[in-house]
Amino acid sequence: MHLFTHKKAGIFEKPIWFVIDLAVALVVFLIAVRYVDFQLDQTTFEKRYLANDIALLVDALYASPHPIVYSYPQQTFWFTYGFQKKGIIVSENTLLASKAGATFTPDANAPFPEKDLVPEKPIADSNSIIKTFLKPLDWFTSPKFTLPEGASVKINFVRTPKGIDVAEKPFSLPPFAIPCPILSVKENLGDLTFLLDAGDEKEKNPAITGSIIATAATILKQKAKQLLHTRQGTIEAPANDRLPETEVDAAKKQADITIRVETGNYADERLVLKAYYAPSANPELEMKSKKLACLAANEFGKKLPGLEGASLIESPFAGIPADKIGVVLKIGNRNIPPDQNPLAQPSALSDMGISLAAAIEKYTTT
């Protein structure tokens, strides 16, 4: 009786354990499916977010009136970023991978380059042990990975007048180069009288313009026929070299070329350069003013760190005679905090003075 009962119990034990094993397997399967579904939702959300965020950034870069470089700060994971003329597609190379895309509005005259940014190194899968046992179901494992250095794409943009470019390596802005008038001046520097005006005493930082003028004057003093200073600024020249206020008007009439250096006044704290030249009824005289202003802007642009834009503008200015060559250089921005203003550094001011002297010499020799 005991033996019969034991055998019968064994017969019933096998299907019970089979049912239990099947139930456990089903639970594991459902958990795995749920987990994979959750991870897919997460990565799909990430791709959609990145695609839309980058597209908005590209629109903002196109709207910028000034050249700019920008490194995308968000975590870019291991995705592939496919840039097209009017949009971006974010994708990944896995079996269940989805794609996310977004569009931007390019400039018709400066289309966006078509290129893909792909992780440099293969992805190290942190679930490789699990996948060894579940090889047939390896696409059910989590798509979350341990990223080696280089697997996360770096996205960098540059916006220039030619358009926008994107790459993994950071960009640097090229020196500003305004096309200058083709005009042969070739005047003897020793035959010219210059009036150098260091801005306005009401400026927030008059020492900036004064220092630039002082450096240029030191270089040009022995080369020009005569070099005249106004009293503006605080350190532009020794007191005995400064021109008394009562003699300024007469000096302006005497000078062949008048150059005034001011700091800009822009509420948005942009670091820009605007070179103004005086209009004249004499086309040749106006062209000479334009050439000098252009050369000065380009020389400043080579040396001024962080410069966001440069422009050449025709505009009359009080105090610059209409029958003379006249230039007004508005450099930098007086509203930038001193600790963020590159012009607050003595070395930068010295470079600006050297640049001004170089522009004047280039004007007379080309």
Short mmCIF file of C-alpha atoms in Angstrom, two decimals:
data_model
loop_
_atom_site.label_atom_id
_atom_site.label_comp_id
_atom_site.label_asym_id
_atom_site.label_seq_id
_atom_site.Cartn_x
_atom_site.Cartn_y
_atom_site.Cartn_z
CA MET A 1 0.00 0.00 0.00
CA HIS A 2 2.84 2.32 0.90
CA LEU A 3 4.65 1.61 -2.35
CA PHE A 4 1.53 2.24 -4.42
CA THR A 5 0.84 5.51 -2.67
CA HIS A 6 4.45 6.64 -3.16
CA LYS A 7 4.40 5.90 -6.88
CA LYS A 8 1.09 7.67 -7.33
CA ALA A 9 2.40 10.73 -5.50
CA GLY A 10 5.40 10.80 -7.82
CA ILE A 11 3.09 10.73 -10.80
CA PHE A 12 1.31 13.86 -9.53
CA GLU A 13 4.56 15.68 -8.54
CA LYS A 14 5.90 15.91 -12.11
CA PRO A 15 3.03 17.93 -13.64
CA ILE A 16 2.92 20.17 -10.57
CA TRP A 17 6.59 21.10 -10.90
CA PHE A 18 6.13 21.52 -14.62
CA VAL A 19 3.28 23.96 -14.00
CA ILE A 20 5.38 25.82 -11.42
CA ASP A 21 8.35 26.03 -13.81
CA LEU A 22 6.06 27.23 -16.58
CA ALA A 23 4.53 29.87 -14.32
CA VAL A 24 7.95 31.11 -13.21
CA ALA A 25 9.16 31.23 -16.82
CA LEU A 26 6.03 33.14 -17.82
CA VAL A 27 6.54 35.65 -15.00
CA VAL A 28 10.20 36.12 -15.97
CA PHE A 29 9.16 36.51 -19.59
CA LEU A 30 6.52 39.12 -18.76
CA ILE A 31 8.96 41.01 -16.52
CA ALA A 32 11.58 40.94 -19.27
CA VAL A 33 9.09 42.17 -21.87
CA ARG A 34 7.91 44.88 -19.53
CA TYR A 35 11.46 45.93 -18.75
CA VAL A 36 12.44 46.03 -22.41
CA ASP A 37 9.29 47.98 -23.22
CA PHE A 38 10.12 50.46 -20.46
CA GLN A 39 13.67 50.88 -21.72
CA LEU A 40 12.42 51.34 -25.28
CA ASP A 41 10.06 54.04 -24.09
CA GLN A 42 12.93 55.71 -22.25
CA THR A 43 15.32 55.67 -25.19
CA THR A 44 12.57 56.74 -27.59
CA PHE A 45 11.79 59.67 -25.30
CA GLU A 46 15.49 60.54 -25.14
CA LYS A 47 15.81 60.47 -28.91
CA ARG A 48 12.71 62.60 -29.41
CA TYR A 49 13.92 65.10 -26.84
CA LEU A 50 17.40 65.33 -28.36
CA ALA A 51 16.06 65.64 -31.92
CA ASN A 52 13.69 68.48 -30.99
CA ASP A 53 16.22 70.22 -28.76
CA ILE A 54 18.95 70.17 -31.41
CA ALA A 55 16.52 71.32 -34.12
CA LEU A 56 15.52 74.31 -31.96
CA LEU A 57 19.19 75.06 -31.38
CA VAL A 58 19.89 75.05 -35.12
CA ASP A 59 16.99 77.48 -35.65
CA ALA A 60 18.48 79.74 -32.98
CA LEU A 61 21.90 79.60 -34.63
CA TYR A 62 20.40 80.53 -37.99
CA ALA A 63 18.65 83.48 -36.34
CA SER A 64 21.90 84.77 -34.82
CA PRO A 65 23.13 87.89 -36.64
CA HIS A 66 26.68 87.26 -35.44
CA PRO A 67 29.20 84.44 -35.83
CA ILE A 68 29.15 82.01 -32.93
CA VAL A 69 30.59 78.67 -31.83
CA TYR A 70 28.56 76.38 -29.59
CA SER A 71 29.17 73.02 -27.91
CA TYR A 72 25.96 71.10 -27.28
CA PRO A 73 25.85 70.54 -23.49
CA GLN A 74 23.33 67.69 -23.19
CA GLN A 75 24.32 64.05 -22.66
CA THR A 76 24.18 62.57 -26.17
CA PHE A 77 24.49 58.87 -25.21
CA TRP A 78 25.46 56.36 -27.90
CA PHE A 79 23.01 57.51 -30.56
CA THR A 80 23.79 58.31 -34.17
CA TYR A 81 22.90 61.85 -35.24
CA GLY A 82 21.98 62.20 -38.87
CA PHE A 83 21.97 65.85 -39.96
CA GLN A 84 20.10 66.64 -43.15
CA LYS A 85 19.40 69.85 -45.05
CA LYS A 86 16.17 70.53 -43.18
CA GLY A 87 16.25 68.32 -40.12
CA ILE A 88 17.91 65.78 -37.87
CA ILE A 89 17.29 62.07 -37.21
CA VAL A 90 18.46 60.45 -33.97
CA SER A 91 18.80 56.66 -34.14
CA GLU A 92 20.70 53.66 -32.75
CA ASN A 93 21.89 50.35 -34.19
CA THR A 94 19.86 47.76 -32.26
CA LEU A 95 17.12 45.35 -33.33
CA LEU A 96 14.24 47.16 -31.64
CA ALA A 97 15.67 50.62 -32.11
CA SER A 98 13.31 53.40 -33.06
CA LYS A 99 14.15 56.66 -34.75
CA ALA A 100 13.18 60.18 -33.82
CA GLY A 101 13.35 63.20 -36.06
CA ALA A 102 12.72 66.93 -36.01
CA THR A 103 12.94 69.70 -38.59
CA PHE A 104 14.49 73.15 -38.59
CA THR A 105 14.31 76.07 -41.03
CA PRO A 106 17.61 76.56 -42.86
CA ASP A 107 18.77 79.66 -44.64
CA ALA A 108 18.17 79.19 -48.36
CA ASN A 109 21.54 80.81 -49.08
CA ALA A 110 23.38 78.73 -46.46
CA PRO A 111 22.03 75.15 -46.43
CA PHE A 112 22.88 72.84 -43.57
CA PRO A 113 25.54 70.21 -44.41
CA GLU A 114 24.41 66.60 -44.64
CA LYS A 115 26.51 64.41 -42.34
CA ASP A 116 26.26 61.74 -39.65
CA LEU A 117 27.90 61.90 -36.24
CA VAL A 118 28.51 58.36 -34.97
CA PRO A 119 30.13 57.14 -31.73
CA GLU A 120 33.84 56.58 -32.33
CA LYS A 121 34.12 53.35 -30.31
CA PRO A 122 31.95 50.20 -30.05
CA ILE A 123 29.58 50.05 -27.12
CA ALA A 124 30.57 47.94 -24.09
CA ASP A 125 27.44 46.03 -23.08
CA SER A 126 27.14 45.72 -19.30
CA ASN A 127 24.63 42.87 -19.73
CA SER A 128 26.98 40.53 -21.61
CA ILE A 129 26.79 37.84 -18.89
CA ILE A 130 23.01 37.73 -19.03
CA LYS A 131 23.09 37.65 -22.80
CA THR A 132 25.42 34.64 -22.70
CA PHE A 133 22.63 32.63 -21.06
CA LEU A 134 19.83 34.25 -23.03
CA LYS A 135 21.50 34.42 -26.42
CA PRO A 136 18.31 33.66 -28.38
CA LEU A 137 16.59 36.49 -26.50
CA ASP A 138 19.49 38.93 -26.42
CA TRP A 139 17.32 41.68 -27.85
CA PHE A 140 15.19 41.51 -24.68
CA THR A 141 18.05 42.69 -22.47
CA SER A 142 18.35 46.29 -21.42
CA PRO A 143 19.66 48.74 -24.01
CA LYS A 144 21.43 50.65 -21.20
CA PHE A 145 25.18 50.43 -21.64
CA THR A 146 28.40 51.32 -19.92
CA LEU A 147 29.89 53.86 -22.29
CA PRO A 148 33.64 53.87 -22.89
CA GLU A 149 35.30 57.18 -23.60
CA GLY A 150 34.46 58.18 -27.15
CA ALA A 151 31.17 56.28 -27.37
CA SER A 152 29.15 59.37 -26.50
CA VAL A 153 29.00 61.69 -29.50
CA LYS A 154 30.18 65.27 -29.01
CA ILE A 155 28.20 67.80 -31.05
CA ASN A 156 29.75 71.18 -31.87
CA PHE A 157 28.35 73.92 -34.09
CA VAL A 158 29.77 77.00 -35.77
CA ARG A 159 27.68 79.80 -37.28
CA THR A 160 29.39 82.06 -39.80
CA PRO A 161 28.09 84.26 -42.65
CA LYS A 162 28.56 81.22 -44.90
CA GLY A 163 26.15 79.09 -42.88
CA ILE A 164 26.30 76.46 -40.12
CA ASP A 165 28.60 73.49 -39.77
CA VAL A 166 28.56 70.64 -37.25
CA ALA A 167 31.30 68.27 -36.09
CA GLU A 168 32.51 66.32 -33.08
CA LYS A 169 35.60 68.49 -32.63
CA PRO A 170 35.13 72.03 -31.24
CA PHE A 171 35.26 74.89 -33.72
CA SER A 172 37.05 78.20 -33.44
CA LEU A 173 35.85 81.33 -35.17
CA PRO A 174 38.04 82.49 -38.05
CA PRO A 175 39.41 86.04 -37.84
CA PHE A 176 36.96 88.61 -39.12
CA ALA A 177 37.85 89.84 -42.58
CA ILE A 178 35.80 92.63 -44.11
CA PRO A 179 36.42 93.07 -47.86
CA CYS A 180 38.25 96.38 -48.22
CA PRO A 181 38.05 98.77 -51.19
CA ILE A 182 40.65 98.20 -53.87
CA LEU A 183 42.33 101.58 -53.82
CA SER A 184 46.02 102.34 -54.14
CA VAL A 185 46.88 105.10 -51.67
CA LYS A 186 50.66 104.80 -51.22
CA GLU A 187 51.15 108.04 -49.36
CA ASN A 188 54.27 108.88 -47.41
CA LEU A 189 53.48 108.52 -43.71
CA GLY A 190 55.98 111.28 -43.01
CA ASP A 191 53.89 113.74 -45.03
CA LEU A 192 50.69 113.20 -43.06
CA THR A 193 49.33 114.86 -39.93
CA PHE A 194 47.15 112.66 -37.73
CA LEU A 195 44.68 113.63 -35.04
CA LEU A 196 44.09 110.76 -32.61
CA ASP A 197 41.02 111.20 -30.46
CA ALA A 198 40.64 108.87 -27.46
CA GLY A 199 36.90 108.77 -27.23
CA ASP A 200 34.69 110.67 -24.86
CA GLU A 201 35.41 111.67 -21.26
CA LYS A 202 31.87 110.59 -20.40
CA GLU A 203 32.64 106.99 -21.32
CA LYS A 204 32.42 104.38 -18.58
CA ASN A 205 35.99 103.22 -19.21
CA PRO A 206 37.89 106.15 -20.80
CA ALA A 207 41.20 104.49 -19.94
CA ILE A 208 40.49 101.79 -22.54
CA THR A 209 40.40 104.15 -25.50
CA GLY A 210 43.18 106.27 -24.04
CA SER A 211 45.49 103.29 -23.73
CA ILE A 212 44.82 102.16 -27.30
CA ILE A 213 45.57 105.62 -28.65
CA ALA A 214 48.71 105.92 -26.49
CA THR A 215 50.17 102.67 -27.82
CA ALA A 216 49.44 103.59 -31.44
CA ALA A 217 50.88 107.07 -30.93
CA THR A 218 54.11 105.69 -29.48
CA ILE A 219 54.62 103.59 -32.61
CA LEU A 220 53.66 106.30 -35.10
CA LYS A 221 55.21 109.31 -33.38
CA GLN A 222 58.56 109.10 -35.15
CA LYS A 223 57.04 108.20 -38.52
CA ALA A 224 54.23 110.68 -39.11
CA LYS A 225 54.75 114.34 -39.96
CA GLN A 226 52.77 115.37 -36.90
CA LEU A 227 50.75 113.49 -34.32
CA LEU A 228 48.11 115.37 -32.37
CA HIS A 229 46.30 114.16 -29.23
CA THR A 230 43.14 115.37 -27.61
CA ARG A 231 42.85 115.35 -23.81
CA GLN A 232 40.20 112.63 -23.77
CA GLY A 233 40.88 109.54 -21.73
CA THR A 234 43.09 109.29 -18.67
CA ILE A 235 46.33 107.59 -19.69
CA GLU A 236 46.51 108.19 -23.43
CA ALA A 237 49.63 110.35 -23.45
CA PRO A 238 51.94 112.40 -21.24
CA ALA A 239 50.39 115.71 -20.27
CA ASN A 240 52.78 117.74 -22.40
CA ASP A 241 51.82 115.72 -25.49
CA ARG A 242 48.10 116.29 -25.09
CA LEU A 243 46.26 118.86 -27.12
CA PRO A 244 44.45 121.52 -25.07
CA GLU A 245 40.70 121.60 -25.57
CA THR A 246 40.92 125.13 -26.94
CA GLU A 247 43.08 123.91 -29.82
CA VAL A 248 41.09 120.83 -30.80
CA ASP A 249 38.94 122.49 -33.47
CA ALA A 250 41.95 124.05 -35.16
CA ALA A 251 43.78 120.72 -35.03
CA LYS A 252 40.90 118.95 -36.74
CA LYS A 253 41.15 121.37 -39.63
CA GLN A 254 44.90 120.95 -39.74
CA ALA A 255 44.93 117.14 -39.65
CA ASP A 256 44.95 115.14 -42.86
CA ILE A 257 43.42 112.14 -41.09
CA THR A 258 41.27 112.06 -37.95
CA ILE A 259 40.85 108.79 -36.05
CA ARG A 260 38.59 108.52 -33.04
CA VAL A 261 38.45 105.41 -30.85
CA GLU A 262 35.39 104.85 -28.65
CA THR A 263 33.91 101.94 -26.74
CA GLY A 264 30.50 100.74 -27.89
CA ASN A 265 27.35 101.08 -25.82
CA TYR A 266 25.14 98.01 -26.35
CA ALA A 267 22.60 96.80 -23.78
CA ASP A 268 23.03 93.10 -24.61
CA GLU A 269 26.71 93.03 -23.60
CA ARG A 270 27.89 91.89 -27.03
CA LEU A 271 31.56 92.27 -27.87
CA VAL A 272 31.49 93.77 -31.35
CA LEU A 273 33.41 96.22 -33.49
CA LYS A 274 31.88 98.92 -35.68
CA ALA A 275 34.10 100.90 -38.02
CA TYR A 276 32.55 104.13 -39.32
CA TYR A 277 33.89 106.20 -42.19
CA ALA A 278 32.84 109.72 -43.06
CA PRO A 279 30.84 110.32 -46.25
CA SER A 280 32.16 112.98 -48.59
CA ALA A 281 31.20 114.79 -51.77
CA ASN A 282 34.63 113.74 -53.01
CA PRO A 283 34.35 110.03 -54.00
CA GLU A 284 38.10 109.44 -53.71
CA LEU A 285 38.23 110.99 -50.24
CA GLU A 286 35.30 108.87 -49.09
CA MET A 287 36.93 105.73 -50.50
CA LYS A 288 40.12 106.51 -48.59
CA SER A 289 38.16 106.86 -45.35
CA LYS A 290 36.40 103.59 -46.07
CA LYS A 291 39.67 101.79 -46.75
CA LEU A 292 41.26 103.03 -43.53
CA ALA A 293 38.19 102.06 -41.48
CA CYS A 294 38.14 98.62 -43.09
CA LEU A 295 41.84 97.98 -42.49
CA ALA A 296 41.50 99.04 -38.85
CA ALA A 297 38.51 96.74 -38.32
CA ASN A 298 40.37 93.77 -39.80
CA GLU A 299 43.51 94.43 -37.76
CA PHE A 300 41.46 94.71 -34.57
CA GLY A 301 39.59 91.53 -35.48
CA LYS A 302 42.85 89.56 -35.57
CA LYS A 303 43.72 90.45 -31.99
CA LEU A 304 40.50 90.96 -30.05
CA PRO A 305 39.54 87.72 -28.24
CA GLY A 306 35.86 86.81 -28.14
CA LEU A 307 34.85 89.26 -30.87
CA GLU A 308 31.31 88.40 -31.99
CA GLY A 309 30.96 90.63 -35.03
CA ALA A 310 32.50 93.41 -37.08
CA SER A 311 30.87 95.82 -39.51
CA LEU A 312 31.80 98.70 -41.79
CA ILE A 313 29.35 101.61 -41.71
CA GLU A 314 29.10 104.92 -43.58
CA SER A 315 28.00 107.65 -41.19
CA PRO A 316 28.75 111.33 -40.59
CA PHE A 317 30.18 112.19 -37.17
CA ALA A 318 30.28 115.52 -35.42
CA GLY A 319 33.81 116.83 -35.21
CA ILE A 320 35.15 115.08 -38.31
CA PRO A 321 35.47 117.55 -41.21
CA ALA A 322 33.68 116.53 -44.39
CA ASP A 323 36.71 117.46 -46.50
CA LYS A 324 39.11 115.24 -44.54
CA ILE A 325 39.71 111.53 -44.14
CA GLY A 326 37.87 110.51 -40.99
CA VAL A 327 37.30 107.24 -39.13
CA VAL A 328 35.47 106.38 -35.91
CA LEU A 329 36.17 102.98 -34.37
CA LYS A 330 33.68 101.75 -31.78
CA ILE A 331 35.40 98.81 -30.17
CA GLY A 332 34.00 96.46 -27.56
CA ASN A 333 31.15 97.29 -25.22
CA ARG A 334 31.31 99.53 -22.17
CA ASN A 335 28.50 97.53 -20.53
CA ILE A 336 30.45 94.27 -20.28
CA PRO A 337 31.49 93.66 -16.63
CA PRO A 338 35.23 94.30 -16.16
CA ASP A 339 35.92 90.71 -15.09
CA GLN A 340 34.44 89.48 -18.40
CA ASN A 341 35.74 92.22 -20.69
CA PRO A 342 38.86 91.24 -22.65
CA LEU A 343 39.59 94.93 -23.19
CA ALA A 344 40.06 95.31 -19.45
CA GLN A 345 43.34 93.41 -19.80
CA PRO A 346 46.46 95.57 -20.39
CA SER A 347 47.85 93.05 -22.91
CA ALA A 348 44.66 93.30 -25.02
CA LEU A 349 44.81 97.10 -25.00
CA SER A 350 48.42 96.99 -26.12
CA ASP A 351 47.46 94.63 -28.95
CA MET A 352 44.68 96.99 -30.03
CA GLY A 353 47.09 99.93 -30.14
CA ILE A 354 49.55 97.90 -32.18
CA SER A 355 46.70 96.89 -34.51
CA LEU A 356 45.67 100.51 -35.04
CA ALA A 357 49.23 101.51 -35.90
CA ALA A 358 49.52 98.54 -38.28
CA ALA A 359 46.29 99.55 -40.04
CA ILE A 360 47.55 103.10 -40.54
CA GLU A 361 50.87 101.91 -41.94
CA LYS A 362 49.13 99.40 -44.22
CA TYR A 363 46.81 102.17 -45.42
CA THR A 364 49.76 104.28 -46.57
CA THR A 365 51.67 101.43 -48.22
CA THR A 366 48.96 99.63 -50.20
#
